[in-house]
Short mmCIF file of C-alpha atoms in Angstrom, two decimals:
data_model
loop_
_atom_site.label_atom_id
_atom_site.label_comp_id
_atom_site.label_asym_id
_atom_site.label_seq_id
_atom_site.Cartn_x
_atom_site.Cartn_y
_atom_site.Cartn_z
CA MET A 57 -16.82 22.17 -1.79
CA GLY A 58 -18.33 24.94 0.32
CA ASP A 59 -20.00 24.50 3.72
CA ALA A 60 -23.41 25.26 2.22
CA ALA A 61 -22.91 22.55 -0.40
CA VAL A 62 -21.83 20.06 2.28
CA SER A 63 -24.87 20.77 4.50
CA ALA A 64 -27.17 20.57 1.47
CA ASP A 65 -25.66 17.18 0.62
CA ARG A 66 -26.14 15.94 4.16
CA SER A 67 -29.87 16.61 4.07
CA ARG A 68 -30.29 14.20 1.14
CA PRO A 69 -31.65 10.74 1.94
CA ILE A 70 -29.20 7.83 1.88
CA VAL A 71 -30.05 5.34 -0.85
CA ALA A 72 -27.07 2.94 -0.59
CA PRO A 73 -28.09 -0.29 1.20
CA ALA A 74 -27.39 -0.58 4.92
CA ASN A 75 -26.16 -4.16 4.84
CA ASN A 76 -23.38 -5.78 2.88
CA GLU A 77 -25.35 -8.59 1.19
CA GLU A 78 -27.91 -6.22 -0.26
CA GLY A 79 -25.23 -3.69 -1.23
CA ALA A 80 -23.12 -6.32 -2.99
CA ARG A 81 -26.19 -7.52 -4.92
CA HIS A 82 -27.09 -3.94 -5.79
CA GLY A 83 -23.52 -3.31 -7.03
CA GLN A 84 -23.31 -6.54 -9.02
CA ALA A 85 -26.53 -5.63 -10.82
CA GLN A 86 -24.80 -2.42 -12.01
CA ILE A 87 -21.54 -3.93 -13.26
CA TYR A 88 -22.68 -3.05 -16.79
CA ARG A 89 -21.76 0.57 -15.91
CA LEU A 90 -18.09 -0.38 -16.40
CA ARG A 91 -18.75 -0.44 -20.15
CA LYS A 92 -19.64 3.24 -20.11
CA PRO A 93 -16.97 5.82 -21.00
CA GLY A 94 -15.15 7.82 -18.33
CA TRP A 95 -13.90 4.95 -16.17
CA ARG A 96 -10.23 5.07 -15.26
CA ILE A 97 -7.82 2.58 -13.75
CA ILE A 98 -5.64 3.62 -10.79
CA PRO A 99 -2.97 1.04 -9.91
CA ASP A 100 -1.47 1.29 -6.43
CA ARG A 101 1.61 -0.86 -6.01
CA ARG A 102 2.18 0.04 -2.37
CA ALA A 103 -1.34 -0.83 -1.32
CA ASP A 104 -1.21 -3.88 -3.64
CA ALA A 105 -4.46 -2.84 -5.25
CA ILE A 106 -6.08 -1.65 -8.47
CA TYR A 107 -8.91 0.85 -8.34
CA LEU A 108 -11.46 1.37 -11.11
CA ARG A 109 -13.18 4.73 -10.80
CA GLY A 110 -16.22 5.97 -12.63
CA PRO A 111 -16.98 9.49 -13.80
CA ASN A 112 -19.20 10.33 -10.78
CA SER A 113 -16.92 9.10 -8.01
CA ASP A 114 -16.33 12.38 -6.16
CA GLY A 115 -19.14 12.10 -3.63
CA PRO A 116 -19.30 10.00 -0.44
CA THR A 117 -19.29 6.30 -1.20
CA ILE A 118 -19.69 3.10 0.75
CA SER A 119 -17.89 -0.14 -0.11
CA TYR A 120 -19.43 -3.61 -0.18
CA TRP A 121 -17.23 -6.71 -0.33
CA LEU A 122 -18.39 -9.57 -2.52
CA PRO A 123 -19.42 -12.55 -0.36
CA GLU A 124 -17.77 -14.96 -2.82
CA GLN A 125 -14.60 -12.83 -3.22
CA PRO A 126 -14.08 -10.40 -0.30
CA LEU A 127 -10.91 -9.01 -1.92
CA ILE A 128 -13.10 -7.20 -4.46
CA LEU A 129 -15.10 -4.23 -3.22
CA LEU A 130 -17.90 -2.47 -5.05
CA CYS A 131 -18.26 1.23 -4.18
CA LEU A 132 -21.74 2.71 -4.35
CA ASP A 133 -22.60 6.38 -4.14
CA LEU A 134 -24.19 7.06 -0.75
CA TYR A 135 -27.02 9.20 -2.15
CA SER A 136 -27.79 7.65 -5.53
CA GLY A 137 -26.79 4.01 -4.91
CA GLU A 138 -24.98 4.11 -8.25
CA LEU A 139 -21.88 1.97 -8.79
CA VAL A 140 -19.02 4.49 -8.95
CA GLY A 141 -15.96 2.34 -8.23
CA VAL A 142 -14.48 -1.12 -7.96
CA ASP A 143 -11.53 -1.80 -5.62
CA ILE A 144 -9.50 -4.90 -6.42
CA THR A 145 -7.37 -5.36 -3.31
CA GLU A 146 -4.59 -7.76 -2.32
CA ILE A 147 -3.70 -8.34 -5.97
CA LYS A 148 -0.89 -10.79 -5.16
CA GLU A 149 -3.23 -12.95 -3.11
CA LEU A 150 -5.85 -12.78 -5.84
CA ALA A 151 -3.26 -13.77 -8.48
CA ARG A 152 -2.09 -16.67 -6.32
CA THR A 153 -5.56 -18.12 -5.96
CA ASP A 154 -7.11 -17.28 -9.33
CA PRO A 155 -5.37 -18.11 -12.68
CA ILE A 156 -7.38 -15.51 -14.62
CA TRP A 157 -6.23 -12.73 -12.33
CA ARG A 158 -2.68 -14.18 -12.49
CA LYS A 159 -2.70 -13.70 -16.30
CA ALA A 160 -4.08 -10.18 -15.95
CA LEU A 161 -1.35 -9.31 -13.44
CA ALA A 162 1.37 -10.73 -15.72
CA GLY A 163 0.03 -8.53 -18.54
CA TRP A 164 0.16 -5.57 -16.21
CA ALA A 165 3.81 -6.29 -15.27
CA ILE A 166 4.86 -6.68 -18.93
CA THR A 167 3.16 -3.39 -19.73
CA GLY A 168 5.09 -1.68 -16.96
CA LEU A 169 8.41 -3.02 -18.24
CA LEU A 170 7.70 -2.06 -21.86
CA GLY A 171 6.73 1.41 -20.75
CA ARG A 172 10.26 2.02 -19.48
CA ILE A 173 11.79 1.59 -22.95
CA PRO A 174 11.20 4.75 -25.01
CA LEU A 175 10.80 3.02 -28.39
CA LEU A 176 8.39 0.49 -26.97
CA ARG A 177 6.18 2.94 -25.15
CA TRP A 178 3.54 2.89 -27.83
CA ILE A 179 3.35 -0.92 -27.52
CA ALA A 180 2.93 -0.49 -23.79
CA ARG A 181 0.15 2.01 -24.35
CA ARG A 182 -1.71 -0.45 -26.59
CA GLN A 183 -1.06 -3.23 -24.08
CA ALA A 184 -2.36 -1.04 -21.24
CA GLU A 185 -5.59 -0.49 -23.16
CA ALA A 186 -5.92 -4.25 -23.62
CA VAL A 187 -5.23 -4.92 -19.93
CA GLY A 188 -7.78 -2.29 -18.95
CA GLY A 189 -10.33 -3.90 -21.22
CA ARG A 190 -9.56 -7.33 -19.76
CA ALA A 191 -9.93 -6.03 -16.20
CA LYS A 192 -13.32 -4.58 -17.12
CA GLU A 193 -14.37 -7.88 -18.74
CA GLN A 194 -13.37 -9.82 -15.64
CA ALA A 195 -15.28 -7.42 -13.42
CA GLN A 196 -18.31 -7.78 -15.68
CA LYS A 197 -18.17 -11.57 -15.28
CA LEU A 198 -18.69 -11.12 -11.54
CA THR A 199 -22.41 -11.15 -12.12
CA PRO A 200 -24.41 -13.61 -14.22
CA ALA A 201 -26.95 -10.90 -15.06
CA SER A 202 -24.48 -8.36 -16.41
CA ALA A 203 -26.67 -7.21 -19.30
CA MET B 109 -6.40 19.53 10.49
CA ALA B 110 -3.03 20.94 9.49
CA THR B 111 -0.50 19.34 11.80
CA SER B 112 2.28 18.67 9.30
CA ALA B 113 5.65 18.03 10.85
CA LEU B 114 8.85 16.35 9.86
CA TRP B 115 9.23 12.95 11.28
CA GLN B 116 12.24 10.67 11.12
CA GLY B 117 11.09 7.38 9.57
CA GLU B 118 11.44 4.38 11.81
CA GLY B 119 11.14 0.65 11.58
CA GLY B 120 12.07 0.27 7.94
CA CYS B 121 10.51 3.42 6.49
CA GLY B 122 14.01 4.71 6.02
CA ASP B 123 13.23 8.23 4.88
CA LEU B 124 12.02 11.54 6.10
CA ALA B 125 8.28 11.57 5.67
CA ALA B 126 5.88 14.38 6.39
CA VAL B 127 3.44 13.24 9.02
CA ARG B 128 0.02 14.78 8.79
CA VAL B 129 -1.23 13.49 12.11
CA GLY B 130 -0.29 10.81 14.63
CA VAL B 131 -2.37 8.91 17.18
CA GLN B 132 -1.33 6.69 20.05
CA CYS B 133 -2.87 3.24 19.75
CA SER B 134 -3.17 1.55 23.13
CA PHE B 135 -3.80 -1.84 21.54
CA LEU B 136 -0.60 -1.95 19.49
CA GLY B 137 1.34 0.18 21.94
CA LYS B 138 2.61 2.11 18.95
CA ARG B 139 2.10 5.50 17.44
CA VAL B 140 -0.03 5.20 14.30
CA VAL B 141 0.77 7.93 11.81
CA LEU B 142 -0.96 9.25 8.75
CA GLN B 143 1.74 10.40 6.35
CA GLU B 144 1.04 13.23 3.96
CA LYS B 145 1.76 11.08 0.89
CA GLU B 146 -0.60 8.33 2.11
CA TRP B 147 -3.24 10.95 2.77
CA GLN B 148 -2.90 12.18 -0.81
CA HIS B 149 -3.22 8.56 -1.96
CA ILE B 150 -6.43 8.15 0.03
CA LEU B 151 -7.80 11.42 -1.36
CA SER B 152 -7.01 10.36 -4.92
CA ARG B 153 -9.17 7.27 -4.48
CA HIS B 154 -11.86 8.58 -2.13
CA ARG B 155 -12.22 12.31 -2.78
CA TYR B 156 -14.95 12.79 -0.20
CA PHE B 157 -12.29 12.31 2.52
CA ARG B 158 -11.45 15.99 1.87
CA ASP B 159 -14.25 16.77 4.32
CA PRO B 160 -12.46 17.61 7.63
CA ASP B 161 -14.95 15.42 9.55
CA MET B 162 -13.79 12.40 7.56
CA GLU B 163 -10.15 12.88 8.51
CA ALA B 164 -11.11 13.33 12.16
CA ALA B 165 -13.27 10.17 12.02
CA LEU B 166 -10.39 8.25 10.50
CA MET B 167 -8.07 9.14 13.37
CA GLU B 168 -10.85 8.59 15.92
CA ALA B 169 -11.28 5.06 14.55
CA ILE B 170 -7.67 4.37 15.57
CA ARG B 171 -7.94 6.14 18.92
CA ASN B 172 -11.32 4.68 19.80
CA PRO B 173 -12.03 1.63 17.60
CA ARG B 174 -15.12 -0.56 17.67
CA CYS B 175 -12.95 -3.50 16.69
CA ILE B 176 -9.50 -4.29 15.36
CA THR B 177 -8.96 -7.13 12.89
CA ASP B 178 -6.08 -9.00 11.32
CA ASN B 179 -6.38 -9.52 7.58
CA ALA B 180 -4.17 -12.64 7.74
CA LEU B 181 -2.30 -11.73 4.56
CA PRO B 182 1.45 -11.23 3.93
CA GLY B 183 2.78 -8.11 5.65
CA VAL B 184 1.54 -7.25 9.10
CA LYS B 185 -1.62 -5.31 8.45
CA VAL B 186 -4.42 -4.61 10.85
CA ALA B 187 -7.72 -2.92 10.19
CA TYR B 188 -9.41 -0.52 12.59
CA TYR B 189 -13.17 -0.17 12.40
CA GLY B 190 -14.73 2.94 13.89
CA ALA B 191 -17.96 4.90 13.70
CA ALA B 192 -18.55 6.69 10.40
CA PRO B 193 -19.33 10.42 10.70
CA PRO B 194 -22.38 12.14 9.15
CA PRO B 195 -23.67 11.96 6.44
CA TYR B 196 -23.20 8.21 6.97
CA ARG B 197 -25.62 6.18 9.07
CA PRO B 198 -24.64 5.53 12.70
CA THR B 199 -24.33 1.83 11.85
CA ASP B 200 -21.86 2.43 9.00
CA LEU B 201 -18.18 1.90 9.69
CA VAL B 202 -15.00 3.64 8.68
CA LYS B 203 -12.24 1.10 8.02
CA VAL B 204 -8.59 2.12 8.32
CA ALA B 205 -5.92 -0.33 7.16
CA VAL B 206 -2.61 0.06 9.00
CA LEU B 207 0.75 -1.44 8.13
CA VAL B 208 2.50 -2.36 11.36
CA LYS B 209 6.20 -1.61 11.46
CA ARG B 210 8.66 -2.23 14.26
CA ARG B 211 7.95 0.96 16.16
CA VAL B 212 5.06 2.61 14.37
CA GLY B 213 1.92 1.86 12.42
CA ILE B 214 1.39 3.55 9.08
CA VAL B 215 -2.08 4.24 7.69
CA LEU B 216 -2.36 2.67 4.23
CA THR B 217 -5.96 3.04 3.16
CA ALA B 218 -9.37 4.03 4.46
CA HIS B 219 -12.92 3.67 3.27
CA HIS B 220 -16.44 3.04 4.57
CA GLU B 221 -18.12 -0.35 4.92
CA THR B 222 -21.25 -1.74 6.51
CA SER B 223 -19.73 -4.88 8.05
CA VAL B 224 -16.51 -6.78 8.68
CA PRO B 225 -15.61 -9.46 6.09
CA PRO B 226 -15.79 -12.96 7.61
CA LYS B 227 -12.18 -13.82 6.76
CA GLU B 228 -10.83 -11.04 8.98
CA VAL B 229 -10.01 -12.33 12.44
CA VAL B 230 -11.10 -9.99 15.23
CA LEU B 231 -8.11 -9.21 17.46
CA TRP B 232 -9.87 -6.83 19.78
CA GLY B 233 -13.45 -5.66 20.36
CA THR B 234 -16.66 -7.16 19.08
CA ARG B 235 -17.58 -7.81 15.46
CA PRO B 236 -20.16 -5.11 14.48
#
């Protein structure tokens, strides 16, 4: 990104909400975006987190924690207010307190193990797709008005 | 900011890790370091941190925090909250999560937030 592009960006008005409650509401209302193509899952074992990233996630973003579950952060684009990412942090803590996330994490671990065996890699790939789908479904359930 | 140097890992890191930049934290009494591999991790998740101002703001949050919190989860992790640079609003915060080792602190993640989650206990400073 060149300097001119950066300064042009900085002159744009900020649309993302300035307080967490409003931002979380704004993000929850856009959870349906997870169904759109282009989203990818980035697991991070060291940070004990899973990141879901949308196709337009390169610009500056601001994160809003969910009041009911502060371990889940919704990332909105600073300029458009669009939901561009979901950070699921402290996975072990989340799995300990929530049985649904515990099942999802177990599926993730099994996938990782299968992926190490060459003949079973294709099973792991299918399993990974299923886990990804399940993670998206769970994220979509975060809001009652997900349609 | 290109200050790469070789640094002998301490306090359980156990390997040679390239340190991008290090800052002395008066609160912890430790040197908090941003390792090159952690920086690449942060960039892979938040690409806008490529902006040099963002990296400087991240280190400034450690040097000059508005508040420091304990996340009260397994592993000694503290979060530094500092002022976010432009194009963010002056009220927005940059949050830097640091894993505290025996002799150093290691930056784990960073992103921007508008407020401190209620479950985080403020160790130092005032809750923004």
